[in-house]
mmCIF file of C-alpha atoms and ligand atoms in Angstrom:
data_model
loop_
_atom_site.group_PDB
_atom_site.id
_atom_site.type_symbol
_atom_site.label_atom_id
_atom_site.label_comp_id
_atom_site.label_asym_id
_atom_site.label_seq_id
_atom_site.Cartn_x
_atom_site.Cartn_y
_atom_site.Cartn_z
ATOM 1 C CA MET V 1 121.608 39.110 145.147
ATOM 2 C CA SER V 2 122.017 39.512 148.844
ATOM 3 C CA ASN V 3 123.395 43.030 148.921
ATOM 4 C CA PRO V 4 120.623 45.177 150.493
ATOM 5 C CA ILE V 5 121.735 48.415 148.831
ATOM 6 C CA ALA V 6 121.992 46.862 145.394
ATOM 7 C CA GLU V 7 118.561 45.321 145.916
ATOM 8 C CA GLN V 8 116.995 48.620 146.859
ATOM 9 C CA ILE V 9 118.531 50.296 143.822
ATOM 10 C CA ASN V 10 117.260 47.622 141.492
ATOM 11 C CA SER V 11 113.729 47.660 142.824
ATOM 12 C CA ALA V 12 113.667 51.467 142.662
ATOM 13 C CA LEU V 13 114.779 51.253 139.035
ATOM 14 C CA LEU V 14 111.953 48.851 138.224
ATOM 15 C CA GLU V 15 109.429 51.196 139.788
ATOM 16 C CA ALA V 16 110.961 54.169 137.955
ATOM 17 C CA GLU V 17 110.779 52.319 134.692
ATOM 18 C CA SER V 18 107.043 51.708 134.981
ATOM 19 C CA LYS V 19 106.381 55.269 136.162
ATOM 20 C CA LEU V 20 108.361 56.703 133.238
ATOM 21 C CA ALA V 21 106.479 54.521 130.809
ATOM 22 C CA ALA V 22 103.249 56.031 132.090
ATOM 23 C CA ALA V 23 104.542 59.625 132.178
ATOM 24 C CA THR V 24 102.557 62.014 129.950
ATOM 25 C CA CYS V 25 104.469 65.243 130.456
ATOM 26 C CA ASP V 26 107.925 66.545 131.306
ATOM 27 C CA ALA V 27 106.853 67.228 134.872
ATOM 28 C CA ASP V 28 106.024 63.538 135.455
ATOM 29 C CA VAL V 29 109.509 62.581 134.258
ATOM 30 C CA GLU V 30 111.164 65.200 136.381
ATOM 31 C CA GLU V 31 109.409 63.871 139.470
ATOM 32 C CA VAL V 32 110.902 60.409 138.908
ATOM 33 C CA ARG V 33 114.326 61.832 138.144
ATOM 34 C CA ILE V 34 114.392 63.856 141.350
ATOM 35 C CA HIS V 35 113.178 60.908 143.374
ATOM 36 C CA ILE V 36 116.152 58.795 142.280
ATOM 37 C CA LEU V 37 118.921 61.064 141.074
ATOM 38 C CA GLY V 38 118.115 64.274 142.946
ATOM 39 C CA ARG V 39 120.354 65.818 145.582
ATOM 40 C CA LYS V 40 118.139 64.314 148.303
ATOM 41 C CA GLY V 41 117.069 61.382 146.148
ATOM 42 C CA LEU V 42 117.316 57.653 146.711
ATOM 43 C CA LEU V 43 120.891 57.233 145.451
ATOM 44 C CA ALA V 44 122.139 60.114 147.554
ATOM 45 C CA SER V 45 120.548 58.805 150.713
ATOM 46 C CA LEU V 46 121.720 55.217 150.128
ATOM 47 C CA SER V 47 125.266 56.347 149.622
ATOM 48 C CA GLY V 48 125.141 57.623 153.202
ATOM 49 C CA SER V 49 124.696 54.084 154.510
ATOM 50 C CA MET V 50 127.677 52.593 152.656
ATOM 51 C CA GLY V 51 129.842 52.835 155.739
ATOM 52 C CA ALA V 52 128.062 49.895 157.389
ATOM 53 C CA LEU V 53 129.042 47.476 154.594
ATOM 54 C CA SER V 54 131.994 45.130 154.305
ATOM 55 C CA ALA V 55 134.645 45.825 151.665
ATOM 56 C CA ASP V 56 133.154 43.248 149.267
ATOM 57 C CA GLU V 57 129.620 44.442 149.772
ATOM 58 C CA ARG V 58 130.759 47.988 149.232
ATOM 59 C CA LYS V 59 132.344 47.055 145.940
ATOM 60 C CA GLU V 60 129.154 45.335 144.839
ATOM 61 C CA ALA V 61 127.047 48.291 145.953
ATOM 62 C CA GLY V 62 129.352 50.680 144.097
ATOM 63 C CA ILE V 63 128.733 48.837 140.862
ATOM 64 C CA ALA V 64 124.979 48.908 141.532
ATOM 65 C CA PHE V 65 125.191 52.696 142.086
ATOM 66 C CA ASN V 66 126.992 53.297 138.812
ATOM 67 C CA THR V 67 124.806 51.086 136.645
ATOM 68 C CA GLY V 68 121.670 52.353 138.472
ATOM 69 C CA ARG V 69 122.596 55.969 137.854
ATOM 70 C CA SER V 70 123.329 55.583 134.173
ATOM 71 C CA ARG V 71 120.321 53.302 133.600
ATOM 72 C CA CYS V 72 118.057 55.833 135.292
ATOM 73 C CA LYS V 73 119.443 58.653 133.119
ATOM 74 C CA GLU V 74 118.790 56.569 130.007
ATOM 75 C CA LEU V 75 115.212 55.892 131.060
ATOM 76 C CA VAL V 76 114.605 59.580 131.783
ATOM 77 C CA ASP V 77 116.036 60.708 128.422
ATOM 78 C CA ALA V 78 114.007 58.103 126.576
ATOM 79 C CA ALA V 79 110.804 59.185 128.334
ATOM 80 C CA LEU V 80 111.444 62.868 127.525
ATOM 81 C CA LEU V 81 112.062 62.031 123.888
ATOM 82 C CA ARG V 82 108.903 59.970 123.685
ATOM 83 C CA ILE V 83 106.781 62.792 125.147
ATOM 84 C CA LYS V 84 108.318 65.356 122.794
ATOM 85 C CA SER V 85 107.711 63.347 119.656
ATOM 86 C CA ALA V 86 104.181 62.416 120.772
ATOM 87 C CA ALA V 87 103.421 66.144 121.127
ATOM 88 C CA LYS V 88 104.759 66.743 117.616
ATOM 89 C CA THR V 89 102.719 64.027 116.015
ATOM 90 C CA GLY V 90 99.660 65.353 117.780
ATOM 91 C CA ASP V 91 98.962 62.385 119.990
ATOM 92 C CA ARG V 92 96.411 64.074 122.216
ATOM 93 C CA ALA V 93 96.840 61.627 125.046
ATOM 94 C CA GLN V 94 100.397 62.891 125.457
ATOM 95 C CA PHE V 95 99.462 66.574 125.865
ATOM 96 C CA ASP V 96 99.434 68.119 129.267
ATOM 97 C CA LEU V 97 95.791 69.102 129.386
ATOM 98 C CA THR V 98 96.317 70.989 132.644
ATOM 99 C CA LEU V 99 98.385 73.747 130.982
ATOM 100 C CA PRO V 100 96.518 77.051 130.587
ATOM 101 C CA GLY V 101 95.436 77.750 127.000
ATOM 102 C CA ARG V 102 97.033 80.387 124.785
ATOM 103 C CA ARG V 103 94.574 83.139 123.892
ATOM 104 C CA GLN V 104 94.582 84.027 120.208
ATOM 105 C CA PRO V 105 94.148 87.795 119.821
ATOM 106 C CA VAL V 106 91.148 88.553 117.622
ATOM 107 C CA GLY V 107 91.492 91.373 115.096
ATOM 108 C CA ARG V 108 88.646 93.720 114.351
ATOM 109 C CA LYS V 109 87.674 96.474 111.981
ATOM 110 C CA HIS V 110 89.196 99.882 112.462
ATOM 111 C CA PRO V 111 86.526 102.468 113.386
ATOM 112 C CA VAL V 112 87.301 104.406 110.192
ATOM 113 C CA VAL V 113 86.654 101.277 108.138
ATOM 114 C CA THR V 114 83.433 100.560 110.027
ATOM 115 C CA VAL V 115 82.112 104.044 109.314
ATOM 116 C CA ILE V 116 83.053 103.775 105.635
ATOM 117 C CA ASP V 117 81.361 100.385 105.350
ATOM 118 C CA ASP V 118 78.199 101.563 107.113
ATOM 119 C CA ALA V 119 77.986 104.795 105.131
ATOM 120 C CA VAL V 120 78.573 103.030 101.830
ATOM 121 C CA ALA V 121 75.854 100.513 102.748
ATOM 122 C CA VAL V 122 73.388 103.380 103.240
ATOM 123 C CA PHE V 123 74.188 104.823 99.813
ATOM 124 C CA ARG V 124 74.049 101.434 98.148
ATOM 125 C CA ARG V 125 70.487 101.054 99.386
ATOM 126 C CA LEU V 126 69.771 104.394 97.701
ATOM 127 C CA GLY V 127 71.086 103.032 94.406
ATOM 128 C CA PHE V 128 74.656 104.392 94.438
ATOM 129 C CA ILE V 129 77.515 102.195 93.276
ATOM 130 C CA VAL V 130 81.086 102.379 94.568
ATOM 131 C CA ALA V 131 83.751 104.058 92.438
ATOM 132 C CA ASP V 132 87.469 104.377 92.984
ATOM 133 C CA GLY V 133 90.363 106.592 91.950
ATOM 134 C CA PRO V 134 94.093 106.940 92.563
ATOM 135 C CA GLU V 135 95.577 108.556 95.680
ATOM 136 C CA ILE V 136 98.387 109.967 93.541
ATOM 137 C CA GLU V 137 96.598 112.386 91.248
ATOM 138 C CA ASP V 138 97.448 114.909 88.599
ATOM 139 C CA VAL V 139 96.696 118.612 88.807
ATOM 140 C CA PHE V 140 94.092 118.294 86.088
ATOM 141 C CA HIS V 141 91.848 115.863 87.977
ATOM 142 C CA ASN V 142 92.415 117.271 91.455
ATOM 143 C CA PHE V 143 92.037 120.962 90.507
ATOM 144 C CA ASP V 144 91.662 122.052 86.856
ATOM 145 C CA ALA V 145 88.766 119.847 85.805
ATOM 146 C CA LEU V 146 87.049 120.716 89.103
ATOM 147 C CA ASN V 147 86.892 124.333 87.965
ATOM 148 C CA THR V 148 89.470 125.446 90.528
ATOM 149 C CA PRO V 149 90.962 128.836 89.577
ATOM 150 C CA ALA V 150 94.709 128.938 88.881
ATOM 151 C CA ALA V 151 95.273 131.157 91.913
ATOM 152 C CA HIS V 152 93.084 129.184 94.327
ATOM 153 C CA PRO V 153 94.853 128.852 97.721
ATOM 154 C CA SER V 154 94.229 125.089 97.933
ATOM 155 C CA ARG V 155 96.748 124.600 95.086
ATOM 156 C CA ASP V 156 99.523 126.139 97.153
ATOM 157 C CA PRO V 157 102.438 123.775 97.962
ATOM 158 C CA GLY V 158 101.940 124.919 101.546
ATOM 159 C CA ASP V 159 98.575 123.105 101.495
ATOM 160 C CA THR V 160 99.106 120.296 98.994
ATOM 161 C CA PHE V 161 101.803 117.614 98.777
ATOM 162 C CA TYR V 162 103.401 117.722 95.306
ATOM 163 C CA PHE V 163 105.807 115.232 93.768
ATOM 164 C CA SER V 164 108.785 116.505 91.799
ATOM 165 C CA ASP V 165 107.085 115.401 88.548
ATOM 166 C CA GLY V 166 104.168 117.750 89.259
ATOM 167 C CA ARG V 167 101.724 115.094 90.397
ATOM 168 C CA LEU V 168 100.257 115.324 93.882
ATOM 169 C CA LEU V 169 98.603 113.429 96.720
ATOM 170 C CA ARG V 170 94.911 114.089 96.191
ATOM 171 C CA THR V 171 93.556 116.675 98.613
ATOM 172 C CA GLN V 172 89.970 115.442 98.261
ATOM 173 C CA THR V 173 88.026 112.543 96.763
ATOM 174 C CA SER V 174 86.418 114.934 94.242
ATOM 175 C CA PRO V 175 88.795 113.934 91.394
ATOM 176 C CA VAL V 176 86.927 110.611 91.367
ATOM 177 C CA GLN V 177 83.916 112.607 90.113
ATOM 178 C CA ILE V 178 85.951 113.631 87.080
ATOM 179 C CA ARG V 179 87.427 110.189 86.440
ATOM 180 C CA THR V 180 83.992 108.570 86.672
ATOM 181 C CA MET V 181 82.347 111.047 84.311
ATOM 182 C CA GLU V 182 85.257 110.786 81.845
ATOM 183 C CA ASN V 183 84.632 107.067 81.590
ATOM 184 C CA HIS V 184 80.851 106.814 81.815
ATOM 185 C CA GLU V 185 77.939 108.316 80.003
ATOM 186 C CA PRO V 186 75.303 109.946 82.210
ATOM 187 C CA PRO V 187 73.290 109.203 84.300
ATOM 188 C CA VAL V 188 75.812 108.601 87.099
ATOM 189 C CA ARG V 189 75.238 107.648 90.713
ATOM 190 C CA ILE V 190 78.425 106.849 92.636
ATOM 191 C CA VAL V 191 80.049 107.060 96.035
ATOM 192 C CA ALA V 192 83.842 106.964 96.328
ATOM 193 C CA PRO V 193 85.414 106.394 99.737
ATOM 194 C CA GLY V 194 89.141 107.006 100.064
ATOM 195 C CA ARG V 195 92.187 108.642 101.558
ATOM 196 C CA CYS V 196 93.004 112.315 101.155
ATOM 197 C CA PHE V 197 96.122 114.242 102.049
ATOM 198 C CA ARG V 198 96.668 117.843 103.075
ATOM 199 C CA ARG V 199 99.644 119.651 104.458
ATOM 200 C CA ASP V 200 97.930 120.451 107.775
ATOM 201 C CA THR V 201 99.608 120.676 111.147
ATOM 202 C CA PRO V 202 98.259 117.688 113.088
ATOM 203 C CA ASP V 203 96.165 118.488 116.144
ATOM 204 C CA ALA V 204 93.067 117.068 117.842
ATOM 205 C CA THR V 205 90.900 117.674 114.762
ATOM 206 C CA HIS V 206 93.418 117.755 111.894
ATOM 207 C CA SER V 207 95.433 115.012 110.270
ATOM 208 C CA MET V 208 97.617 115.175 107.161
ATOM 209 C CA ASN V 209 95.920 111.986 106.044
ATOM 210 C CA PHE V 210 92.169 111.577 106.400
ATOM 211 C CA HIS V 211 89.232 109.958 104.597
ATOM 212 C CA GLN V 212 86.260 111.218 102.664
ATOM 213 C CA ILE V 213 83.336 109.644 100.908
ATOM 214 C CA GLU V 214 82.590 111.437 97.684
ATOM 215 C CA GLY V 215 79.091 111.267 96.300
ATOM 216 C CA LEU V 216 78.031 112.220 92.783
ATOM 217 C CA LEU V 217 74.648 111.980 91.152
ATOM 218 C CA ILE V 218 74.081 113.146 87.573
ATOM 219 C CA ASP V 219 70.683 112.959 85.948
ATOM 220 C CA ARG V 220 68.040 115.172 84.363
ATOM 221 C CA GLY V 221 66.371 117.807 86.520
ATOM 222 C CA VAL V 222 68.408 117.277 89.705
ATOM 223 C CA SER V 223 68.054 120.062 92.280
ATOM 224 C CA LEU V 224 69.362 121.167 95.646
ATOM 225 C CA ALA V 225 66.199 119.652 97.163
ATOM 226 C CA ASP V 226 67.292 116.201 95.940
ATOM 227 C CA LEU V 227 70.668 116.733 97.583
ATOM 228 C CA LYS V 228 69.039 117.794 100.817
ATOM 229 C CA SER V 229 66.775 114.740 100.909
ATOM 230 C CA VAL V 230 69.640 112.288 100.402
ATOM 231 C CA LEU V 231 71.744 114.020 103.080
ATOM 232 C CA GLN V 232 68.746 113.981 105.435
ATOM 233 C CA MET V 233 68.306 110.256 104.890
ATOM 234 C CA PHE V 234 71.997 109.622 105.425
ATOM 235 C CA ALA V 235 71.990 111.507 108.743
ATOM 236 C CA ILE V 236 69.015 109.508 110.026
ATOM 237 C CA GLU V 237 70.497 106.196 108.908
ATOM 238 C CA MET V 238 73.792 106.944 110.658
ATOM 239 C CA PHE V 239 72.554 108.639 113.837
ATOM 240 C CA GLY V 240 68.867 107.839 114.224
ATOM 241 C CA GLN V 241 65.530 109.621 113.796
ATOM 242 C CA GLY V 242 66.325 112.397 116.267
ATOM 243 C CA VAL V 243 69.078 113.986 114.192
ATOM 244 C CA LYS V 244 68.339 117.173 112.245
ATOM 245 C CA ILE V 245 70.389 118.571 109.381
ATOM 246 C CA ARG V 246 70.981 122.026 108.033
ATOM 247 C CA LEU V 247 72.682 123.361 104.908
ATOM 248 C CA ARG V 248 74.686 126.581 105.147
ATOM 249 C CA PRO V 249 75.782 128.622 102.119
ATOM 250 C CA HIS V 250 79.444 128.071 101.289
ATOM 251 C CA PHE V 251 81.798 128.132 98.310
ATOM 252 C CA PHE V 252 83.428 125.312 96.357
ATOM 253 C CA PRO V 253 84.795 125.870 92.846
ATOM 254 C CA PHE V 254 83.020 122.771 91.498
ATOM 255 C CA THR V 255 79.517 123.305 92.876
ATOM 256 C CA GLU V 256 77.045 126.149 92.521
ATOM 257 C CA PRO V 257 75.296 126.721 94.818
ATOM 258 C CA SER V 258 77.621 125.202 97.442
ATOM 259 C CA VAL V 259 76.678 124.312 100.981
ATOM 260 C CA GLU V 260 78.147 123.010 104.153
ATOM 261 C CA TYR V 261 76.168 120.205 105.685
ATOM 262 C CA ASP V 262 75.713 120.063 109.465
ATOM 263 C CA PHE V 263 74.146 117.527 111.838
ATOM 264 C CA SER V 264 72.429 118.711 114.982
ATOM 265 C CA CYS V 265 74.938 117.897 117.720
ATOM 266 C CA ILE V 266 74.418 114.299 118.760
ATOM 267 C CA MET V 267 76.155 114.878 122.083
ATOM 268 C CA CYS V 268 73.804 117.577 123.392
ATOM 269 C CA ASN V 269 70.857 117.183 120.989
ATOM 270 C CA GLY V 270 71.398 120.682 119.730
ATOM 271 C CA SER V 271 71.286 122.488 123.050
ATOM 272 C CA GLY V 272 74.985 123.420 122.948
ATOM 273 C CA CYS V 273 78.056 121.721 124.414
ATOM 274 C CA SER V 274 81.844 121.785 124.144
ATOM 275 C CA VAL V 275 81.884 119.326 121.224
ATOM 276 C CA CYS V 276 79.724 121.579 119.031
ATOM 277 C CA LYS V 277 81.362 124.688 120.492
ATOM 278 C CA HIS V 278 77.957 125.661 121.904
ATOM 279 C CA SER V 279 76.448 126.079 118.451
ATOM 280 C CA GLY V 280 74.258 122.963 118.574
ATOM 281 C CA TRP V 281 75.551 121.905 115.108
ATOM 282 C CA LEU V 282 78.398 119.791 113.745
ATOM 283 C CA GLU V 283 79.946 120.190 110.339
ATOM 284 C CA ILE V 284 80.059 116.897 108.414
ATOM 285 C CA ALA V 285 80.499 117.611 104.728
ATOM 286 C CA GLY V 286 80.761 119.989 101.833
ATOM 287 C CA ALA V 287 78.202 119.611 99.077
ATOM 288 C CA GLY V 288 76.406 121.390 96.287
ATOM 289 C CA VAL V 289 74.877 121.348 92.839
ATOM 290 C CA VAL V 290 77.465 120.397 90.224
ATOM 291 C CA ASP V 291 78.803 123.490 88.440
ATOM 292 C CA PRO V 292 78.017 123.505 84.669
ATOM 293 C CA ASN V 293 81.721 124.144 83.997
ATOM 294 C CA VAL V 294 82.577 120.787 85.546
ATOM 295 C CA LEU V 295 80.052 119.052 83.306
ATOM 296 C CA LYS V 296 81.545 120.813 80.277
ATOM 297 C CA ASN V 297 85.067 119.741 81.329
ATOM 298 C CA VAL V 298 84.066 116.079 81.043
ATOM 299 C CA GLY V 299 82.023 116.526 77.868
ATOM 300 C CA TYR V 300 78.545 116.369 79.420
ATOM 301 C CA ASP V 301 75.985 118.818 78.054
ATOM 302 C CA PRO V 302 74.966 121.064 80.975
ATOM 303 C CA GLU V 303 71.762 121.973 79.128
ATOM 304 C CA ILE V 304 70.642 118.354 79.540
ATOM 305 C CA TRP V 305 72.444 117.053 82.602
ATOM 306 C CA THR V 306 72.351 118.311 86.159
ATOM 307 C CA GLY V 307 73.609 116.828 89.402
ATOM 308 C CA TYR V 308 74.734 117.146 92.962
ATOM 309 C CA ALA V 309 77.926 116.158 94.762
ATOM 310 C CA PHE V 310 79.034 115.846 98.370
ATOM 311 C CA GLY V 311 82.205 115.006 100.281
ATOM 312 C CA LEU V 312 81.667 113.514 103.739
ATOM 313 C CA GLY V 313 84.358 113.705 106.421
ATOM 314 C CA ILE V 314 84.766 110.144 107.691
ATOM 315 C CA GLU V 315 86.940 110.848 110.713
ATOM 316 C CA ARG V 316 84.463 113.490 111.813
ATOM 317 C CA ILE V 317 81.625 110.977 111.736
ATOM 318 C CA ALA V 318 83.738 108.302 113.452
ATOM 319 C CA MET V 319 84.728 110.695 116.230
ATOM 320 C CA LEU V 320 81.102 111.616 116.869
ATOM 321 C CA ARG V 321 79.836 108.101 116.707
ATOM 322 C CA TYR V 322 82.440 106.666 119.070
ATOM 323 C CA ARG V 323 82.957 109.782 121.213
ATOM 324 C CA ILE V 324 86.630 110.080 120.234
ATOM 325 C CA ASN V 325 88.052 113.449 121.185
ATOM 326 C CA ASP V 326 91.359 113.378 119.289
ATOM 327 C CA ILE V 327 91.714 112.386 115.621
ATOM 328 C CA ARG V 328 95.315 111.260 116.213
ATOM 329 C CA LEU V 329 94.067 108.309 118.281
ATOM 330 C CA LEU V 330 92.727 106.838 115.038
ATOM 331 C CA TYR V 331 96.225 106.580 113.570
ATOM 332 C CA GLU V 332 98.427 105.528 116.462
ATOM 333 C CA ASN V 333 97.518 101.848 116.109
ATOM 334 C CA ASP V 334 97.473 101.464 119.861
ATOM 335 C CA VAL V 335 95.814 98.107 120.444
ATOM 336 C CA ARG V 336 94.382 99.275 123.769
ATOM 337 C CA PHE V 337 92.448 101.918 121.823
ATOM 338 C CA LEU V 338 91.487 99.755 118.863
ATOM 339 C CA GLU V 339 90.245 96.900 121.056
ATOM 340 C CA GLN V 340 87.372 99.076 122.232
ATOM 341 C CA PHE V 341 85.530 98.945 118.929
HETATM 342 N N1 LIG S 401 85.911 118.267 98.094
HETATM 343 C C1 LIG S 401 85.349 119.162 99.064
HETATM 344 C C2 LIG S 401 86.335 119.279 100.226
HETATM 345 O O1 LIG S 401 87.166 118.443 100.371
HETATM 346 C C3 LIG S 401 84.022 118.692 99.562
HETATM 347 C C4 LIG S 401 82.968 118.709 98.498
HETATM 348 C C5 LIG S 401 82.729 117.589 97.743
HETATM 349 C C6 LIG S 401 82.198 119.842 98.267
HETATM 350 C C7 LIG S 401 81.744 117.599 96.755
HETATM 351 C C8 LIG S 401 81.249 119.863 97.314
HETATM 352 C C9 LIG S 401 80.996 118.749 96.556
HETATM 353 O O2 LIG S 401 86.292 120.163 101.024
#
């Protein structure tokens, strides 16, 4: 073939063919395509020199242009297809190893779950086993069996979520005490972590849905001193040797005597700060010696069996441990918040 333009096109096609055969990614193919078919590519620039040819040569060159263009398109399409199917079948050699990797987000435990797990682990070491109960409760287990008087304010529909059939969302994990004792002979030694619900107006320290860990120990000759020692141990396990505890007299229908259980403020070491409202102490739980009426309600003989119970506020502990100043942050599921734990 003596036509210089046709010759150039053919040799460019040969070169393109070998480059496309070696191409490993779309970008390699695109480079070849632009070089030949692009707006400033080989074909475009050669077409500018057609004017210098004779009529016959021009005809010959025209044919070379047309076949060159369509052949080049075929080669490009074939190369793209080959790369795509190689990627699908996992032929590593065909991957573009220069592309940045895709980071897989790693999930982690919610701080509330971490605190529950850690607290439960402490009680397991002390011989407690984990018990469970329903979040939808009946009035008997949530109130009556727990010796709660008929007129007690906590029963009010302004404080408790009731269903139309009279059942309710449990306001505390204490009904698990009743369910456990109904189904097991004494002695009993359980902890029961779980969700509770109260009709509270949400603010920095209140949520309508929060978590408690209930503890119940029933045995012979159990006293308030036993309760105090287990709460002391729990405080040290969770917050270290420096933490002190105190029990303040309180009232719960199902314990007698009843106490509130405070930690010395872990922010200021008891010297007084805004977190502990300058008292030096933080309220963590309600607790007490199990009321004989509760034992009677489940058929235990209060002349033989004694016990203590406690209900720890999980969110409270989580907020102290992680220095979280608003309980609502725990429930917004904002990944920027959750990633910090
Ligand atoms: N159930 C009580 C509350 O939610 C806490 C508590 C549990 C008190 C066990 C005494 C014994 O406030």
